[in-house]
């Protein structure tokens, strides 16, 4: 999908309907909606299969990299929220620990190697039109590398907490910035 044909409303509607999934990934038969364990879920209509689709959020990880009391943000070069700012973060790959995800994403998006200084907080994100997410954020410091935007970031900038841009892409990122500021009195 290109930014030109990105339709946020359509994606939100699709997300609300099991992300548009209609066929069983195990046998290819159509799904039906069925109440299972107190929630409407998708179940395969092929009785010899009976696959159930559990609509789970996707875990993502990132880092709050602070240098001289300034926080590192990236400007998104892709949809959703293209040209809005956010914390450098991304979806976890299969077999990856969230700490590895955070380190990898920081290198890809900002060119920096980071040292993780511990878990900061975990957030539930429901305002991404593609999927619901669980955002795992670490505190981090710069360990090396050269600051240059890459991957799906077009800018990577350290901001004073008083000068954080208004356009922060996701509620969980806005909350994390506010929480960080209040927790460390910045
Ligand atoms: Zn099936």
PDB file of C-alpha atoms and ligand atoms in Angstrom:
ATOM      1  CA  UNK A   1       0.000   0.000   0.000  1.00  0.00           C
ATOM      2  CA  UNK A   2       1.415   3.411  -0.903  1.00  0.00           C
ATOM      3  CA  UNK A   3       0.832   6.576   1.069  1.00  0.00           C
ATOM      4  CA  UNK A   4      -1.338   7.763  -1.812  1.00  0.00           C
ATOM      5  CA  UNK A   5      -4.019   5.106  -1.344  1.00  0.00           C
ATOM      6  CA  UNK A   6      -3.777   4.916   2.442  1.00  0.00           C
ATOM      7  CA  UNK A   7      -7.329   4.960   3.814  1.00  0.00           C
ATOM      8  CA  UNK A   8      -7.203   5.201   7.593  1.00  0.00           C
ATOM      9  CA  UNK A   9     -10.979   4.918   8.068  1.00  0.00           C
ATOM     10  CA  UNK A  10     -11.135   1.767   5.967  1.00  0.00           C
ATOM     11  CA  UNK A  11      -8.267   0.226   7.926  1.00  0.00           C
ATOM     12  CA  UNK A  12      -9.938   0.993  11.265  1.00  0.00           C
ATOM     13  CA  UNK A  13     -13.136  -0.657  10.006  1.00  0.00           C
ATOM     14  CA  UNK A  14     -11.194  -3.677   8.822  1.00  0.00           C
ATOM     15  CA  UNK A  15      -9.326  -3.888  12.134  1.00  0.00           C
ATOM     16  CA  UNK A  16     -12.640  -3.905  14.011  1.00  0.00           C
ATOM     17  CA  UNK A  17     -13.649  -6.938  11.933  1.00  0.00           C
ATOM     18  CA  UNK A  18     -10.757  -9.265  12.714  1.00  0.00           C
ATOM     19  CA  UNK A  19      -8.407  -7.300  10.415  1.00  0.00           C
ATOM     20  CA  UNK A  20     -10.443  -8.535   7.439  1.00  0.00           C
ATOM     21  CA  UNK A  21      -9.493 -12.196   7.837  1.00  0.00           C
ATOM     22  CA  UNK A  22     -12.137 -14.385   6.234  1.00  0.00           C
ATOM     23  CA  UNK A  23     -10.507 -17.742   5.559  1.00  0.00           C
ATOM     24  CA  UNK A  24      -8.865 -20.340   7.779  1.00  0.00           C
ATOM     25  CA  UNK A  25      -5.050 -20.184   7.448  1.00  0.00           C
ATOM     26  CA  UNK A  26      -4.855 -23.909   8.231  1.00  0.00           C
ATOM     27  CA  UNK A  27      -7.247 -25.370   5.619  1.00  0.00           C
ATOM     28  CA  UNK A  28      -8.599 -22.433   3.565  1.00  0.00           C
ATOM     29  CA  UNK A  29     -12.280 -22.894   4.512  1.00  0.00           C
ATOM     30  CA  UNK A  30     -14.369 -19.800   5.326  1.00  0.00           C
ATOM     31  CA  UNK A  31     -14.458 -18.558   8.888  1.00  0.00           C
ATOM     32  CA  UNK A  32     -17.686 -18.094  10.877  1.00  0.00           C
ATOM     33  CA  UNK A  33     -18.172 -15.819  13.861  1.00  0.00           C
ATOM     34  CA  UNK A  34     -18.836 -17.707  17.074  1.00  0.00           C
ATOM     35  CA  UNK A  35     -18.903 -16.830  20.752  1.00  0.00           C
ATOM     36  CA  UNK A  36     -16.061 -18.711  22.440  1.00  0.00           C
ATOM     37  CA  UNK A  37     -14.895 -18.047  26.008  1.00  0.00           C
ATOM     38  CA  UNK A  38     -17.148 -14.989  26.269  1.00  0.00           C
ATOM     39  CA  UNK A  39     -15.919 -13.244  23.098  1.00  0.00           C
ATOM     40  CA  UNK A  40     -16.930 -13.344  19.458  1.00  0.00           C
ATOM     41  CA  UNK A  41     -14.109 -15.085  17.610  1.00  0.00           C
ATOM     42  CA  UNK A  42     -13.555 -16.572  14.175  1.00  0.00           C
ATOM     43  CA  UNK A  43     -13.783 -20.323  13.850  1.00  0.00           C
ATOM     44  CA  UNK A  44     -13.144 -22.470  10.798  1.00  0.00           C
ATOM     45  CA  UNK A  45     -16.364 -23.882   9.275  1.00  0.00           C
ATOM     46  CA  UNK A  46     -14.604 -27.143   8.396  1.00  0.00           C
ATOM     47  CA  UNK A  47     -15.517 -29.412  11.319  1.00  0.00           C
ATOM     48  CA  UNK A  48     -12.482 -31.621  10.868  1.00  0.00           C
ATOM     49  CA  UNK A  49     -10.310 -28.503  11.318  1.00  0.00           C
ATOM     50  CA  UNK A  50     -12.122 -26.253  13.821  1.00  0.00           C
ATOM     51  CA  UNK A  51      -9.228 -23.768  13.891  1.00  0.00           C
ATOM     52  CA  UNK A  52     -10.016 -20.751  16.084  1.00  0.00           C
ATOM     53  CA  UNK A  53      -8.551 -17.361  15.267  1.00  0.00           C
ATOM     54  CA  UNK A  54      -7.593 -15.454  18.418  1.00  0.00           C
ATOM     55  CA  UNK A  55      -7.411 -11.765  17.624  1.00  0.00           C
ATOM     56  CA  UNK A  56      -4.383 -10.741  19.665  1.00  0.00           C
ATOM     57  CA  UNK A  57      -2.442  -7.478  19.748  1.00  0.00           C
ATOM     58  CA  UNK A  58       1.041  -7.436  18.255  1.00  0.00           C
ATOM     59  CA  UNK A  59       3.959  -6.669  20.577  1.00  0.00           C
ATOM     60  CA  UNK A  60       6.253  -3.787  19.723  1.00  0.00           C
ATOM     61  CA  UNK A  61       9.321  -2.445  21.493  1.00  0.00           C
ATOM     62  CA  UNK A  62      11.272   0.755  21.521  1.00  0.00           C
ATOM     63  CA  UNK A  63      13.463   2.985  23.609  1.00  0.00           C
ATOM     64  CA  UNK A  64      13.364   6.303  25.392  1.00  0.00           C
ATOM     65  CA  UNK A  65      16.880   7.472  24.639  1.00  0.00           C
ATOM     66  CA  UNK A  66      17.811  10.492  26.724  1.00  0.00           C
ATOM     67  CA  UNK A  67      20.986  12.541  26.314  1.00  0.00           C
ATOM     68  CA  UNK A  68      21.610  15.750  28.292  1.00  0.00           C
ATOM     69  CA  UNK A  69      17.940  15.682  29.355  1.00  0.00           C
ATOM     70  CA  UNK A  70      16.814  15.601  25.712  1.00  0.00           C
ATOM     71  CA  UNK A  71      14.665  12.787  24.338  1.00  0.00           C
ATOM     72  CA  UNK A  72      15.188  11.147  20.946  1.00  0.00           C
ATOM     73  CA  UNK A  73      12.197  11.209  18.594  1.00  0.00           C
ATOM     74  CA  UNK A  74      11.805  10.230  14.963  1.00  0.00           C
ATOM     75  CA  UNK A  75       9.576  11.711  12.276  1.00  0.00           C
ATOM     76  CA  UNK A  76       7.640   9.026  10.438  1.00  0.00           C
ATOM     77  CA  UNK A  77       8.176   8.738   6.698  1.00  0.00           C
ATOM     78  CA  UNK A  78       5.426   6.146   6.254  1.00  0.00           C
ATOM     79  CA  UNK A  79       1.751   5.767   7.038  1.00  0.00           C
ATOM     80  CA  UNK A  80       0.005   5.695   9.410  1.00  0.00           C
ATOM     81  CA  UNK A  81       0.656   9.176  10.805  1.00  0.00           C
ATOM     82  CA  UNK A  82       3.227  10.061   8.183  1.00  0.00           C
ATOM     83  CA  UNK A  83       5.189  13.214   9.164  1.00  0.00           C
ATOM     84  CA  UNK A  84       4.147  12.886  12.807  1.00  0.00           C
ATOM     85  CA  UNK A  85       6.771  12.285  15.491  1.00  0.00           C
ATOM     86  CA  UNK A  86       7.089   9.241  17.714  1.00  0.00           C
ATOM     87  CA  UNK A  87       9.500   7.337  19.892  1.00  0.00           C
ATOM     88  CA  UNK A  88      11.742   5.040  17.877  1.00  0.00           C
ATOM     89  CA  UNK A  89      10.070   1.631  18.099  1.00  0.00           C
ATOM     90  CA  UNK A  90       8.819  -1.198  15.954  1.00  0.00           C
ATOM     91  CA  UNK A  91       7.057  -4.526  15.866  1.00  0.00           C
ATOM     92  CA  UNK A  92       8.840  -7.561  17.267  1.00  0.00           C
ATOM     93  CA  UNK A  93      10.149 -10.165  14.863  1.00  0.00           C
ATOM     94  CA  UNK A  94       9.548 -13.857  15.474  1.00  0.00           C
ATOM     95  CA  UNK A  95      12.049 -15.295  18.009  1.00  0.00           C
ATOM     96  CA  UNK A  96      13.216 -11.836  19.023  1.00  0.00           C
ATOM     97  CA  UNK A  97      13.361 -10.638  22.626  1.00  0.00           C
ATOM     98  CA  UNK A  98      11.826  -7.151  23.038  1.00  0.00           C
ATOM     99  CA  UNK A  99      15.234  -5.853  24.161  1.00  0.00           C
ATOM    100  CA  UNK A 100      16.694  -7.011  20.834  1.00  0.00           C
ATOM    101  CA  UNK A 101      13.778  -5.374  19.000  1.00  0.00           C
ATOM    102  CA  UNK A 102      14.436  -2.051  20.709  1.00  0.00           C
ATOM    103  CA  UNK A 103      18.174  -2.165  19.946  1.00  0.00           C
ATOM    104  CA  UNK A 104      17.550  -3.172  16.302  1.00  0.00           C
ATOM    105  CA  UNK A 105      14.863  -0.545  15.724  1.00  0.00           C
ATOM    106  CA  UNK A 106      17.038   2.215  17.190  1.00  0.00           C
ATOM    107  CA  UNK A 107      19.915   1.267  14.918  1.00  0.00           C
ATOM    108  CA  UNK A 108      17.617   1.139  11.861  1.00  0.00           C
ATOM    109  CA  UNK A 109      15.695   4.342  12.526  1.00  0.00           C
ATOM    110  CA  UNK A 110      18.331   6.564  14.150  1.00  0.00           C
ATOM    111  CA  UNK A 111      21.782   5.092  13.353  1.00  0.00           C
ATOM    112  CA  UNK A 112      22.552   4.939  17.072  1.00  0.00           C
ATOM    113  CA  UNK A 113      23.740   1.990  19.119  1.00  0.00           C
ATOM    114  CA  UNK A 114      22.078   2.101  22.496  1.00  0.00           C
ATOM    115  CA  UNK A 115      22.605   0.693  25.942  1.00  0.00           C
ATOM    116  CA  UNK A 116      19.372  -0.353  27.654  1.00  0.00           C
ATOM    117  CA  UNK A 117      19.068   0.961  31.207  1.00  0.00           C
ATOM    118  CA  UNK A 118      16.028  -1.091  32.198  1.00  0.00           C
ATOM    119  CA  UNK A 119      12.361  -1.424  31.411  1.00  0.00           C
ATOM    120  CA  UNK A 120      10.467   1.852  31.495  1.00  0.00           C
ATOM    121  CA  UNK A 121       6.809   0.908  31.019  1.00  0.00           C
ATOM    122  CA  UNK A 122       4.387  -1.195  28.977  1.00  0.00           C
ATOM    123  CA  UNK A 123       1.456   0.361  27.110  1.00  0.00           C
ATOM    124  CA  UNK A 124      -1.570  -0.935  25.227  1.00  0.00           C
ATOM    125  CA  UNK A 125      -2.064   0.851  21.910  1.00  0.00           C
ATOM    126  CA  UNK A 126      -5.423   0.875  20.149  1.00  0.00           C
ATOM    127  CA  UNK A 127      -5.129   3.861  17.822  1.00  0.00           C
ATOM    128  CA  UNK A 128      -2.977   2.341  15.094  1.00  0.00           C
ATOM    129  CA  UNK A 129      -5.356   1.601  12.211  1.00  0.00           C
ATOM    130  CA  UNK A 130      -3.451  -1.546  11.231  1.00  0.00           C
ATOM    131  CA  UNK A 131      -3.511  -3.483  14.500  1.00  0.00           C
ATOM    132  CA  UNK A 132      -3.708  -3.176  18.257  1.00  0.00           C
ATOM    133  CA  UNK A 133      -0.297  -3.247  19.871  1.00  0.00           C
ATOM    134  CA  UNK A 134       1.487  -3.838  23.137  1.00  0.00           C
ATOM    135  CA  UNK A 135       4.294  -1.300  23.381  1.00  0.00           C
ATOM    136  CA  UNK A 136       7.265  -2.261  25.556  1.00  0.00           C
ATOM    137  CA  UNK A 137       9.517   0.721  26.220  1.00  0.00           C
ATOM    138  CA  UNK A 138      13.014   0.674  27.682  1.00  0.00           C
ATOM    139  CA  UNK A 139      15.070   3.489  29.121  1.00  0.00           C
ATOM    140  CA  UNK A 140      18.275   3.807  27.134  1.00  0.00           C
ATOM    141  CA  UNK A 141      21.433   5.822  26.599  1.00  0.00           C
ATOM    142  CA  UNK A 142      23.618   6.320  23.548  1.00  0.00           C
ATOM    143  CA  UNK A 143      26.494   3.824  23.297  1.00  0.00           C
ATOM    144  CA  UNK A 144      27.773   4.653  19.800  1.00  0.00           C
ATOM    145  CA  UNK A 145      26.865   5.163  16.172  1.00  0.00           C
ATOM    146  CA  UNK A 146      26.046   8.349  14.266  1.00  0.00           C
ATOM    147  CA  UNK A 147      22.676  10.061  14.423  1.00  0.00           C
ATOM    148  CA  UNK A 148      21.058   9.766  11.003  1.00  0.00           C
ATOM    149  CA  UNK A 149      17.470   8.847  10.148  1.00  0.00           C
ATOM    150  CA  UNK A 150      16.793   5.591   8.329  1.00  0.00           C
ATOM    151  CA  UNK A 151      14.218   2.918   7.531  1.00  0.00           C
ATOM    152  CA  UNK A 152      10.782   4.490   8.128  1.00  0.00           C
ATOM    153  CA  UNK A 153      12.113   7.634   9.828  1.00  0.00           C
ATOM    154  CA  UNK A 154      12.879  10.781   7.836  1.00  0.00           C
ATOM    155  CA  UNK A 155      14.264  12.735  10.789  1.00  0.00           C
ATOM    156  CA  UNK A 156      15.820  11.724  14.106  1.00  0.00           C
ATOM    157  CA  UNK A 157      16.195  14.562  16.613  1.00  0.00           C
ATOM    158  CA  UNK A 158      16.852  15.010  20.347  1.00  0.00           C
ATOM    159  CA  UNK A 159      14.255  17.366  21.841  1.00  0.00           C
ATOM    160  CA  UNK A 160      14.201  19.182  25.161  1.00  0.00           C
ATOM    161  CA  UNK A 161      11.104  18.018  27.047  1.00  0.00           C
ATOM    162  CA  UNK A 162       9.739  21.614  26.812  1.00  0.00           C
ATOM    163  CA  UNK A 163      10.102  21.549  23.046  1.00  0.00           C
ATOM    164  CA  UNK A 164       8.533  18.213  22.150  1.00  0.00           C
ATOM    165  CA  UNK A 165       6.488  18.619  18.929  1.00  0.00           C
ATOM    166  CA  UNK A 166       2.683  18.748  19.186  1.00  0.00           C
ATOM    167  CA  UNK A 167       2.186  16.108  16.542  1.00  0.00           C
ATOM    168  CA  UNK A 168       3.047  12.915  18.448  1.00  0.00           C
ATOM    169  CA  UNK A 169       1.691  10.001  16.450  1.00  0.00           C
ATOM    170  CA  UNK A 170       0.155   7.634  18.994  1.00  0.00           C
ATOM    171  CA  UNK A 171      -1.612   7.979  22.354  1.00  0.00           C
ATOM    172  CA  UNK A 172       0.762   5.465  23.993  1.00  0.00           C
ATOM    173  CA  UNK A 173       3.802   7.486  22.874  1.00  0.00           C
ATOM    174  CA  UNK A 174       2.268  10.738  24.153  1.00  0.00           C
ATOM    175  CA  UNK A 175       1.508   9.018  27.457  1.00  0.00           C
ATOM    176  CA  UNK A 176       5.043   7.600  27.683  1.00  0.00           C
ATOM    177  CA  UNK A 177       6.567  11.056  27.168  1.00  0.00           C
ATOM    178  CA  UNK A 178       4.325  12.537  29.863  1.00  0.00           C
ATOM    179  CA  UNK A 179       5.074   9.628  32.221  1.00  0.00           C
ATOM    180  CA  UNK A 180       8.821   9.889  31.655  1.00  0.00           C
ATOM    181  CA  UNK A 181       8.756  13.603  32.293  1.00  0.00           C
ATOM    182  CA  UNK A 182       6.824  13.278  35.524  1.00  0.00           C
ATOM    183  CA  UNK A 183       8.750  10.223  36.779  1.00  0.00           C
ATOM    184  CA  UNK A 184      12.151  11.905  36.338  1.00  0.00           C
ATOM    185  CA  UNK A 185      10.967  15.499  37.019  1.00  0.00           C
ATOM    186  CA  UNK A 186      12.165  16.841  33.665  1.00  0.00           C
TER     187      UNK A 186
HETATM  188 ZN1  LIG B   1      -9.679 -24.747   8.882  1.00  0.00          ZN
END
